[in-house]
Coordinates of C-alpha atoms in Angstrom, one line a residue:
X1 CA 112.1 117.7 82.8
X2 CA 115.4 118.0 81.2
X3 CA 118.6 119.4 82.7
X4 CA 116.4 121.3 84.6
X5 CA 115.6 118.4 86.7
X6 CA 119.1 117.4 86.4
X7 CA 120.5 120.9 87.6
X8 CA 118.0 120.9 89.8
X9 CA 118.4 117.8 91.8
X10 CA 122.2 118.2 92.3
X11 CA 121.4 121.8 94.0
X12 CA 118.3 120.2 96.1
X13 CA 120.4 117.6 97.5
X14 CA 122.7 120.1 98.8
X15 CA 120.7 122.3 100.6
X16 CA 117.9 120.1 101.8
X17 CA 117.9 119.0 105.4
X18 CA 115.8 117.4 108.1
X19 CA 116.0 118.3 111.4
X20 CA 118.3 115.8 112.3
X21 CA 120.8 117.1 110.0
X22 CA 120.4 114.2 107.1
X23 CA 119.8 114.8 103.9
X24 CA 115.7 115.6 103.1
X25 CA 114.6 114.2 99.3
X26 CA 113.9 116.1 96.4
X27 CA 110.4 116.3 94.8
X28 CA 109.4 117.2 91.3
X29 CA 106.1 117.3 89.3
X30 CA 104.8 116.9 86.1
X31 CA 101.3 117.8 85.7
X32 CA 99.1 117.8 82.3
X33 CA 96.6 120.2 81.7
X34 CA 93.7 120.6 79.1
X35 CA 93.6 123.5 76.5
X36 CA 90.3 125.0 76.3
X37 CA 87.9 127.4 74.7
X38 CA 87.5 130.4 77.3
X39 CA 84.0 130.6 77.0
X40 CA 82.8 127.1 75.7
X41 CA 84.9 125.0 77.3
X42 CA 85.1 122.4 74.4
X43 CA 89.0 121.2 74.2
X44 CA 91.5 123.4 71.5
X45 CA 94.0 121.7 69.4
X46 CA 96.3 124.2 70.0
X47 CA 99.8 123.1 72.0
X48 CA 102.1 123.9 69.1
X49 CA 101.0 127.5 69.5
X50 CA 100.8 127.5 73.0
X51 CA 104.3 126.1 72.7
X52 CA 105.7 128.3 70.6
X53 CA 104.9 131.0 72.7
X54 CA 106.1 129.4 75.8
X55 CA 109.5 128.9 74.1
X56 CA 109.6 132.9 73.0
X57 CA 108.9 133.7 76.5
X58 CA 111.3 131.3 78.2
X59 CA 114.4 132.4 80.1
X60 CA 116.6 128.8 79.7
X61 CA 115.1 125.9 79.4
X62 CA 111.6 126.1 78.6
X63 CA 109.3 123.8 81.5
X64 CA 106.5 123.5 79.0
X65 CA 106.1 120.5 76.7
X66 CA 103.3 118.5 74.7
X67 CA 101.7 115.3 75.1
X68 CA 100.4 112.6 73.3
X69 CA 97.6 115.2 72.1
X70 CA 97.5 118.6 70.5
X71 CA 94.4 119.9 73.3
X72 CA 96.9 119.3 76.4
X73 CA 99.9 121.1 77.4
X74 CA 102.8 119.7 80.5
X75 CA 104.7 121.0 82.6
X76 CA 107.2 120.3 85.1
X77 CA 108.9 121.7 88.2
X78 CA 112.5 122.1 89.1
X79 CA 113.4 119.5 91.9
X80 CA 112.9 121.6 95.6
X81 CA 113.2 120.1 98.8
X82 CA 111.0 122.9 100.3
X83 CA 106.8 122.6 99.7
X84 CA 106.2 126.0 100.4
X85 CA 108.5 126.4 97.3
X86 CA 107.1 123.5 95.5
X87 CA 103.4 125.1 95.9
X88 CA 104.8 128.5 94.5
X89 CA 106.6 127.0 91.0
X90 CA 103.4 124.9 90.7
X91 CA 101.1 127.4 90.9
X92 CA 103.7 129.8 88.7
X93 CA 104.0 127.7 86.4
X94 CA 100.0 127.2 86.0
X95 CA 99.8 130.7 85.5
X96 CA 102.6 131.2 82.9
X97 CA 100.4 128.3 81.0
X98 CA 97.5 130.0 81.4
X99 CA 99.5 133.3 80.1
X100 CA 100.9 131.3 76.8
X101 CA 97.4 129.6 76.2
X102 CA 95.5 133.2 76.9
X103 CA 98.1 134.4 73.4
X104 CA 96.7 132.3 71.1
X105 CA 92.6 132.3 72.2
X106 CA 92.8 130.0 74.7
X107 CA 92.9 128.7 78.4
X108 CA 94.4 125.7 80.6
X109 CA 92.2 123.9 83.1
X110 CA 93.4 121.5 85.6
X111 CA 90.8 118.6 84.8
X112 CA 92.0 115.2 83.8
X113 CA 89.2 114.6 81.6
X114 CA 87.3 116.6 79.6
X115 CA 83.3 117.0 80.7
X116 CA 82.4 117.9 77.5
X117 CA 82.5 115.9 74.1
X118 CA 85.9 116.1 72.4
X119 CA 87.3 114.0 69.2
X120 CA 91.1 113.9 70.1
X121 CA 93.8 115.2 67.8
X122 CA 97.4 112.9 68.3
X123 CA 100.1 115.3 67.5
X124 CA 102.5 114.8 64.6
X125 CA 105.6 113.6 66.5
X126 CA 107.0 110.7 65.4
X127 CA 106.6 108.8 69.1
X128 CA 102.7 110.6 68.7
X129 CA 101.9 108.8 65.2
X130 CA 103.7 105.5 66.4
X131 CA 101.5 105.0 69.0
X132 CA 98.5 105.7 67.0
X133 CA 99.5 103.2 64.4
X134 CA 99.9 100.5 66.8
X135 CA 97.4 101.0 69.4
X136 CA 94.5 102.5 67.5
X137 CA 91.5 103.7 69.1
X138 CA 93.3 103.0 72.8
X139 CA 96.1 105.8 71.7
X140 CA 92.8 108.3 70.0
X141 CA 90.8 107.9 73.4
X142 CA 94.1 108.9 75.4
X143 CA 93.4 112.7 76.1
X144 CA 93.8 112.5 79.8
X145 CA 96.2 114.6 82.3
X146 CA 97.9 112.9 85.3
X147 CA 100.3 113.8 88.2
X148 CA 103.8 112.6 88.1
X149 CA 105.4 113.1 91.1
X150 CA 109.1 112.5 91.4
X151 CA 111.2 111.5 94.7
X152 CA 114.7 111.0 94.7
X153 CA 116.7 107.4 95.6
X154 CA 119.9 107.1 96.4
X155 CA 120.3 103.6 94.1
X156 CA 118.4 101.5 91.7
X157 CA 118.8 99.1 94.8
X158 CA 116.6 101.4 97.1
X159 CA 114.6 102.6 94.9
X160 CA 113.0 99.1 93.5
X161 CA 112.5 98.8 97.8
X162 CA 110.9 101.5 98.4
X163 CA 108.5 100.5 95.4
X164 CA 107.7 97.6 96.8
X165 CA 106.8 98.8 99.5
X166 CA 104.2 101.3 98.5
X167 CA 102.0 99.3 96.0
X168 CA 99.4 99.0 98.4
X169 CA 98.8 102.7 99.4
X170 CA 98.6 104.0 95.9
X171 CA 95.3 103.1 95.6
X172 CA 94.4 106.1 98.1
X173 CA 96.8 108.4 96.5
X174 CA 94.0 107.3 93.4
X175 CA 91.1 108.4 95.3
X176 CA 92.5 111.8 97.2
X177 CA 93.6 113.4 93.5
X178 CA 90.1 111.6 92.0
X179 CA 89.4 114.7 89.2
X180 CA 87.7 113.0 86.1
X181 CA 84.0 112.0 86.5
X182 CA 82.8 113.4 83.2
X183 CA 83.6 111.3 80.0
X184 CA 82.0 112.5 76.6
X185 CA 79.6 115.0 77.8
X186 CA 78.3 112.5 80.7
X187 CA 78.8 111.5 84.1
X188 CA 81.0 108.5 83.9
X189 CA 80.0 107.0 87.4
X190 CA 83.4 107.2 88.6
X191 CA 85.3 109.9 90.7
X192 CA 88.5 108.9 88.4
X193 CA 87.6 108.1 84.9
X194 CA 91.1 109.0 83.8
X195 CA 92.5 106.0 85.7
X196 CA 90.1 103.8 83.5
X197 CA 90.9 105.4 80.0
X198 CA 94.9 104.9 81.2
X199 CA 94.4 100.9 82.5
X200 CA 94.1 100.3 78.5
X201 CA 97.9 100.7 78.2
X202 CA 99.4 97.2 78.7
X203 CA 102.1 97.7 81.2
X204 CA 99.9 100.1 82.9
X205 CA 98.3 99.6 86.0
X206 CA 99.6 98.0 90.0
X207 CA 103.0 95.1 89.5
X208 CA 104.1 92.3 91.4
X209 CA 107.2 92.4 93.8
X210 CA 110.3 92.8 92.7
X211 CA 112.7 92.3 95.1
X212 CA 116.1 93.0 94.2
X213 CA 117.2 96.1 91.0
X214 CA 118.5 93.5 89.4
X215 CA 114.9 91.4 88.8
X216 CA 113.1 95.0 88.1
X217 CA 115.5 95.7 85.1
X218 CA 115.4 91.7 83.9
X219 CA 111.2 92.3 83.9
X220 CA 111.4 95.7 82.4
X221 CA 113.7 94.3 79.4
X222 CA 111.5 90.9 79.0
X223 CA 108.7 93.6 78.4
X224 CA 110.6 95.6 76.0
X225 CA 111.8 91.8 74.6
X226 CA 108.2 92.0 73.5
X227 CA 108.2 94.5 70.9
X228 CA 104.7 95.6 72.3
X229 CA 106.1 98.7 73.4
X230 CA 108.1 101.1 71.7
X231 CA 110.8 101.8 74.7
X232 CA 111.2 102.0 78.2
X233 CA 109.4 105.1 78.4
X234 CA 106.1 103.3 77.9
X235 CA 106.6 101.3 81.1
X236 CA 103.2 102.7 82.7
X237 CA 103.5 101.1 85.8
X238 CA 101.7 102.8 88.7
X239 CA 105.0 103.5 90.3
X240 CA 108.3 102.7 88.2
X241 CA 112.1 104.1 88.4
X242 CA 112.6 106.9 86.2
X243 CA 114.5 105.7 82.9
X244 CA 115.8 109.4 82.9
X245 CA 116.3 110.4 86.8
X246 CA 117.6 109.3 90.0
X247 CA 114.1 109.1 91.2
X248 CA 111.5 107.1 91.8
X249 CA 108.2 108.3 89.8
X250 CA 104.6 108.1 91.3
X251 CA 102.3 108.1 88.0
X252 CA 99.1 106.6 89.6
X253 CA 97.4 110.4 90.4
X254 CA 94.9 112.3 88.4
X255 CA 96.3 115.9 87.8
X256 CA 94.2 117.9 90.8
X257 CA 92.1 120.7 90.1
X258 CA 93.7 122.9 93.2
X259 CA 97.4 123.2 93.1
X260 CA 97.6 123.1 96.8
X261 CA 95.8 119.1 96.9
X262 CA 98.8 118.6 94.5
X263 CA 101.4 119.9 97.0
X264 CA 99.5 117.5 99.7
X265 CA 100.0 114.7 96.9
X266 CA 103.4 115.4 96.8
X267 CA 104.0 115.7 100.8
X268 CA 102.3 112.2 101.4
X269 CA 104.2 110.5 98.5
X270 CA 107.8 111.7 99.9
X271 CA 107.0 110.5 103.2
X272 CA 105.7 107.0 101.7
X273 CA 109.2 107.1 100.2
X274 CA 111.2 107.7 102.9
X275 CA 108.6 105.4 105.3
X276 CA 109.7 102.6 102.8
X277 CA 113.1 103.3 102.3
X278 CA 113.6 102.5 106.4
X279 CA 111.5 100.0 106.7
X280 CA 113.9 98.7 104.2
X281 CA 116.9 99.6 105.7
X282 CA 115.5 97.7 109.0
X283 CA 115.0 94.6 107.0
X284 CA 111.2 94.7 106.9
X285 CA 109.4 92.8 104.1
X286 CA 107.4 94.3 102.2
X287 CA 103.6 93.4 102.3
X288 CA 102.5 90.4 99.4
X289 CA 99.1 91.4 98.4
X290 CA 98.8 90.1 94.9
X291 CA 98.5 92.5 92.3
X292 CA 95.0 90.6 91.4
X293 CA 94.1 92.8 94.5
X294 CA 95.3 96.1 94.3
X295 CA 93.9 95.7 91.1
X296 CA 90.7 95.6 93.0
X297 CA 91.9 98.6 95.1
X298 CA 92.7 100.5 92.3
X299 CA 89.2 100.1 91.1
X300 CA 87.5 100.7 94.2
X301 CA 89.6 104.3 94.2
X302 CA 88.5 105.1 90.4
X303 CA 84.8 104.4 91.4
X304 CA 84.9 105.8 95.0
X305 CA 87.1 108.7 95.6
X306 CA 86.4 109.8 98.7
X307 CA 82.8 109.3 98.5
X308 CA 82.4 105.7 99.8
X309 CA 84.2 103.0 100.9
X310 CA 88.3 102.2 100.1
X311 CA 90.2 99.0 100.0
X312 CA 92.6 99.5 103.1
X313 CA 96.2 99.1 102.6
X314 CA 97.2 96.8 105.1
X315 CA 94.4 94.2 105.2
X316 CA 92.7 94.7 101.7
X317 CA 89.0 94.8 103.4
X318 CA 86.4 97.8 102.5
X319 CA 86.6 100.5 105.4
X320 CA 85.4 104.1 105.1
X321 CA 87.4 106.8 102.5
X322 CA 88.2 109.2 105.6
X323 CA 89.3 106.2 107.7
X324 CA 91.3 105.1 105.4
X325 CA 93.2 108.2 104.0
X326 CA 94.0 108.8 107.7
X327 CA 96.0 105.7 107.9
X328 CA 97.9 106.8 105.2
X329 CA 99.0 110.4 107.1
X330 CA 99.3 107.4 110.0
X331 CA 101.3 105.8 108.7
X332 CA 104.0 107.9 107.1
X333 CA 104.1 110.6 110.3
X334 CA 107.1 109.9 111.7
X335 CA 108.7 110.5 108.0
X336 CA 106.7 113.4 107.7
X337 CA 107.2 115.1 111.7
X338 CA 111.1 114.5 110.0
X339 CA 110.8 116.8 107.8
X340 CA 108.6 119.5 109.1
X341 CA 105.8 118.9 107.2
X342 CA 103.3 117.2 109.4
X343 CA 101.3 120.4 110.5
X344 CA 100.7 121.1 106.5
X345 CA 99.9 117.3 105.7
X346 CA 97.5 117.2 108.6
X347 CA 95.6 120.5 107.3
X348 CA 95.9 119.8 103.6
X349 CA 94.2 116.3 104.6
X350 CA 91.6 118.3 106.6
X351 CA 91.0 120.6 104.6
X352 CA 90.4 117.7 101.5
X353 CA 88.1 115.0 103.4
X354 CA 85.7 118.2 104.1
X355 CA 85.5 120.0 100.8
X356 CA 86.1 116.9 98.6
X357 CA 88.1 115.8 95.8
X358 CA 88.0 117.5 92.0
X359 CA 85.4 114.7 91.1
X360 CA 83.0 116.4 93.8
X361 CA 83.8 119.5 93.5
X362 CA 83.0 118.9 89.6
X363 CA 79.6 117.1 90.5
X364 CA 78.5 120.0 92.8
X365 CA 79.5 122.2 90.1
X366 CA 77.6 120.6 87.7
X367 CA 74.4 120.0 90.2
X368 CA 74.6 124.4 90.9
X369 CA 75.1 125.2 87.5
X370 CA 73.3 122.5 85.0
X371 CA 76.3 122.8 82.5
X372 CA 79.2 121.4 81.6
X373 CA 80.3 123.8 80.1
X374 CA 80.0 126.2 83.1
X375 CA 81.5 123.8 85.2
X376 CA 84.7 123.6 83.0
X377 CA 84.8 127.6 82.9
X378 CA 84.2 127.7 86.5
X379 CA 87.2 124.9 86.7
X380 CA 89.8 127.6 84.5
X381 CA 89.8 130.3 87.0
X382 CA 90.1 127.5 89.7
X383 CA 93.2 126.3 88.0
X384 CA 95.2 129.3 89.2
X385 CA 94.7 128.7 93.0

């Protein structure tokens, strides 16, 4: 995000207010998208292009970067306190990437796996070749897109509380953005493949408790004390503090194949952020499920999406996908009837449980169609919203 975040932010906490009259948090996003062939659908090596003509185009600071490979393309968001507003730069900036890939012969698609076979290309940065030298055919296999959603803290201090706090609902955040069930040409089995592929990462993945901002930084150093990973930026926790911002990160998403299921995303994880941050401030514990089971949670999202049966939050027993996403509006609506954004989360839910995830709507796709390939074309002109 750059200074853009960082300009960004500073003006965001100005303006942005609840109801009440305190202060409402920021939101950013950061979502990856896949570089395709128009008409075959088969992933492009092309970012440096697609790149290079972002950067011609650019009025400031560009909002386009690359990722670990050359067939995917990010972006991010400037920091808004607003969704309506969030929902507009999101879908702007899809179509600006779609604009920049159209230059050079190709197109961007919201998927965070590619349906149809693909031999990866790691780009030639020097972070890009590092990880392929150490990790191998973990860092090859890599060529997945996520969500990042950004909230801001006030402190290290809350921030490391409001992450403990949350472990246990990310799992559903997992299932709701579920948008990868096609690895290598065939269906994986999974609604979220993409979470898989990622859990190969060592510090990926759920974490214990921390407790205090002091313990957090003394475990993310003994990690770094390791030498297994190359910097702080490779701590792939689920949810982490940003090493950059003063926010919080949610990285546990798939990147969603409608813009507007990312705005709900984004909605649901700023009023898990501000639901923990008071339950905090009221001396409230946070919940010890051992990260052994959300583990299991985490899997049960990747397999499930909203298709079957979820681990719920607060007791860790199987219960229905539908029953189980509506605890989590449940349980974050006073945060959310705070900051005027109940009515939206209560649609944008809705509307979700009854036309499914990006892993169904792939499937059905798929079942109408009998191609990949015309599922992934069909999944472009989606992309826009």
């Amino acid at each position: 995000m750059g200074t853009l975040w960082l300009a960004g932010l500073s003006e965001a906490r100005t303006l942005g207010t609840r109801r009440e009259g305190t202060a409402v948090r920021s939101v950013g996003v950061e979502e990856e998208l896949l570089l395709v062939h128009p008409e075959s659908g088969e992933p492009q090596a092309v970012s440096t292009a697609v790149l290079a003509m972002a950067d011609r185009h650019a009025e400031g600071e560009c909002a386009f970067e690359p990722e670990l490979h050359r067939q995917q393309l990010e972006f991010a968001t400037r920091p808004q306190t607003d969704m309506d507003e969030l929902a507009e730069e999101i879908i702007r900036r899809r179509v600006e990437a779609a604009g920049h890939a159209a230059d050079v012969g190709a197109a961007v698609v919201a998927l965070a796996t590619s349906p149809l076979p693909v031999s990866p290309t790691v780009g030639t940065g020097e972070r890009y070749q590092w990880l392929e030298q150490h990790f191998g055919l973990t860092a090859q296999e890599q060529l997945t897109c996520g969500c990042h959603v950004h909230v801001s803290v006030e402190s290290d201090e809350e921030g490391v509380a409001v992450l403990d706090r949350v472990r246990p609902w990310l799992s559903v955040l997992l299932a709701l953005s579920a948008n990868s069930p096609f690895w290598q040409g065939q269906d994986s089995g999974y609604n979220s493949y993409r979470s898989r592929v990622w859990g190969r990462w060592p510090s990926a993945g759920p974490v214990d408790v921390f407790g205090s901002a002091e313990r957090y930084h003394e475990q993310i150093q003994a990690l770094l004390d390791t030498e297994v990973l190359r910097d702080e930026g490779m701590i792939y926790f689920d949810a982490r503090l940003s090493h950059r911002y003063p926010t919080i990160e949610v990285r546990v998403a798939d990147v969603c194949l409608d813009p507007l299921v990312t705005v709900l995303l984004a909605t649901l994880i700023r009023g898990l952020v501000e639901t923990a941050a008071c339950e905090w401030r009221a001396g409230e514990p946070p919940a010890e499920f051992r990260t052994t089971l959300l583990r299991m949670a985490a899997w049960r999202a990747s397999r499930s999406g909203l298709d079957d049966r979820l681990l719920h939050p607060l007791t860790m027993h199987p219960e229905p996908a539908e029953t189980v996403a509506r605890a989590l509006l449940a349980h974050v609506r006073v945060a959310l009837e705070e900051s005027g954004d109940l009515k939206a989360a209560e649609d944008g839910l809705g509307s979700l449980l009854t036309a499914g995830n990006g892993a169904r709507v792939q499937r059905d796709l798929m079942r109408r169609t009998g191609s990949l390939r015309a599922t992934v074309t069909e999944c472009v002109r989606r992309t826009r919203g």
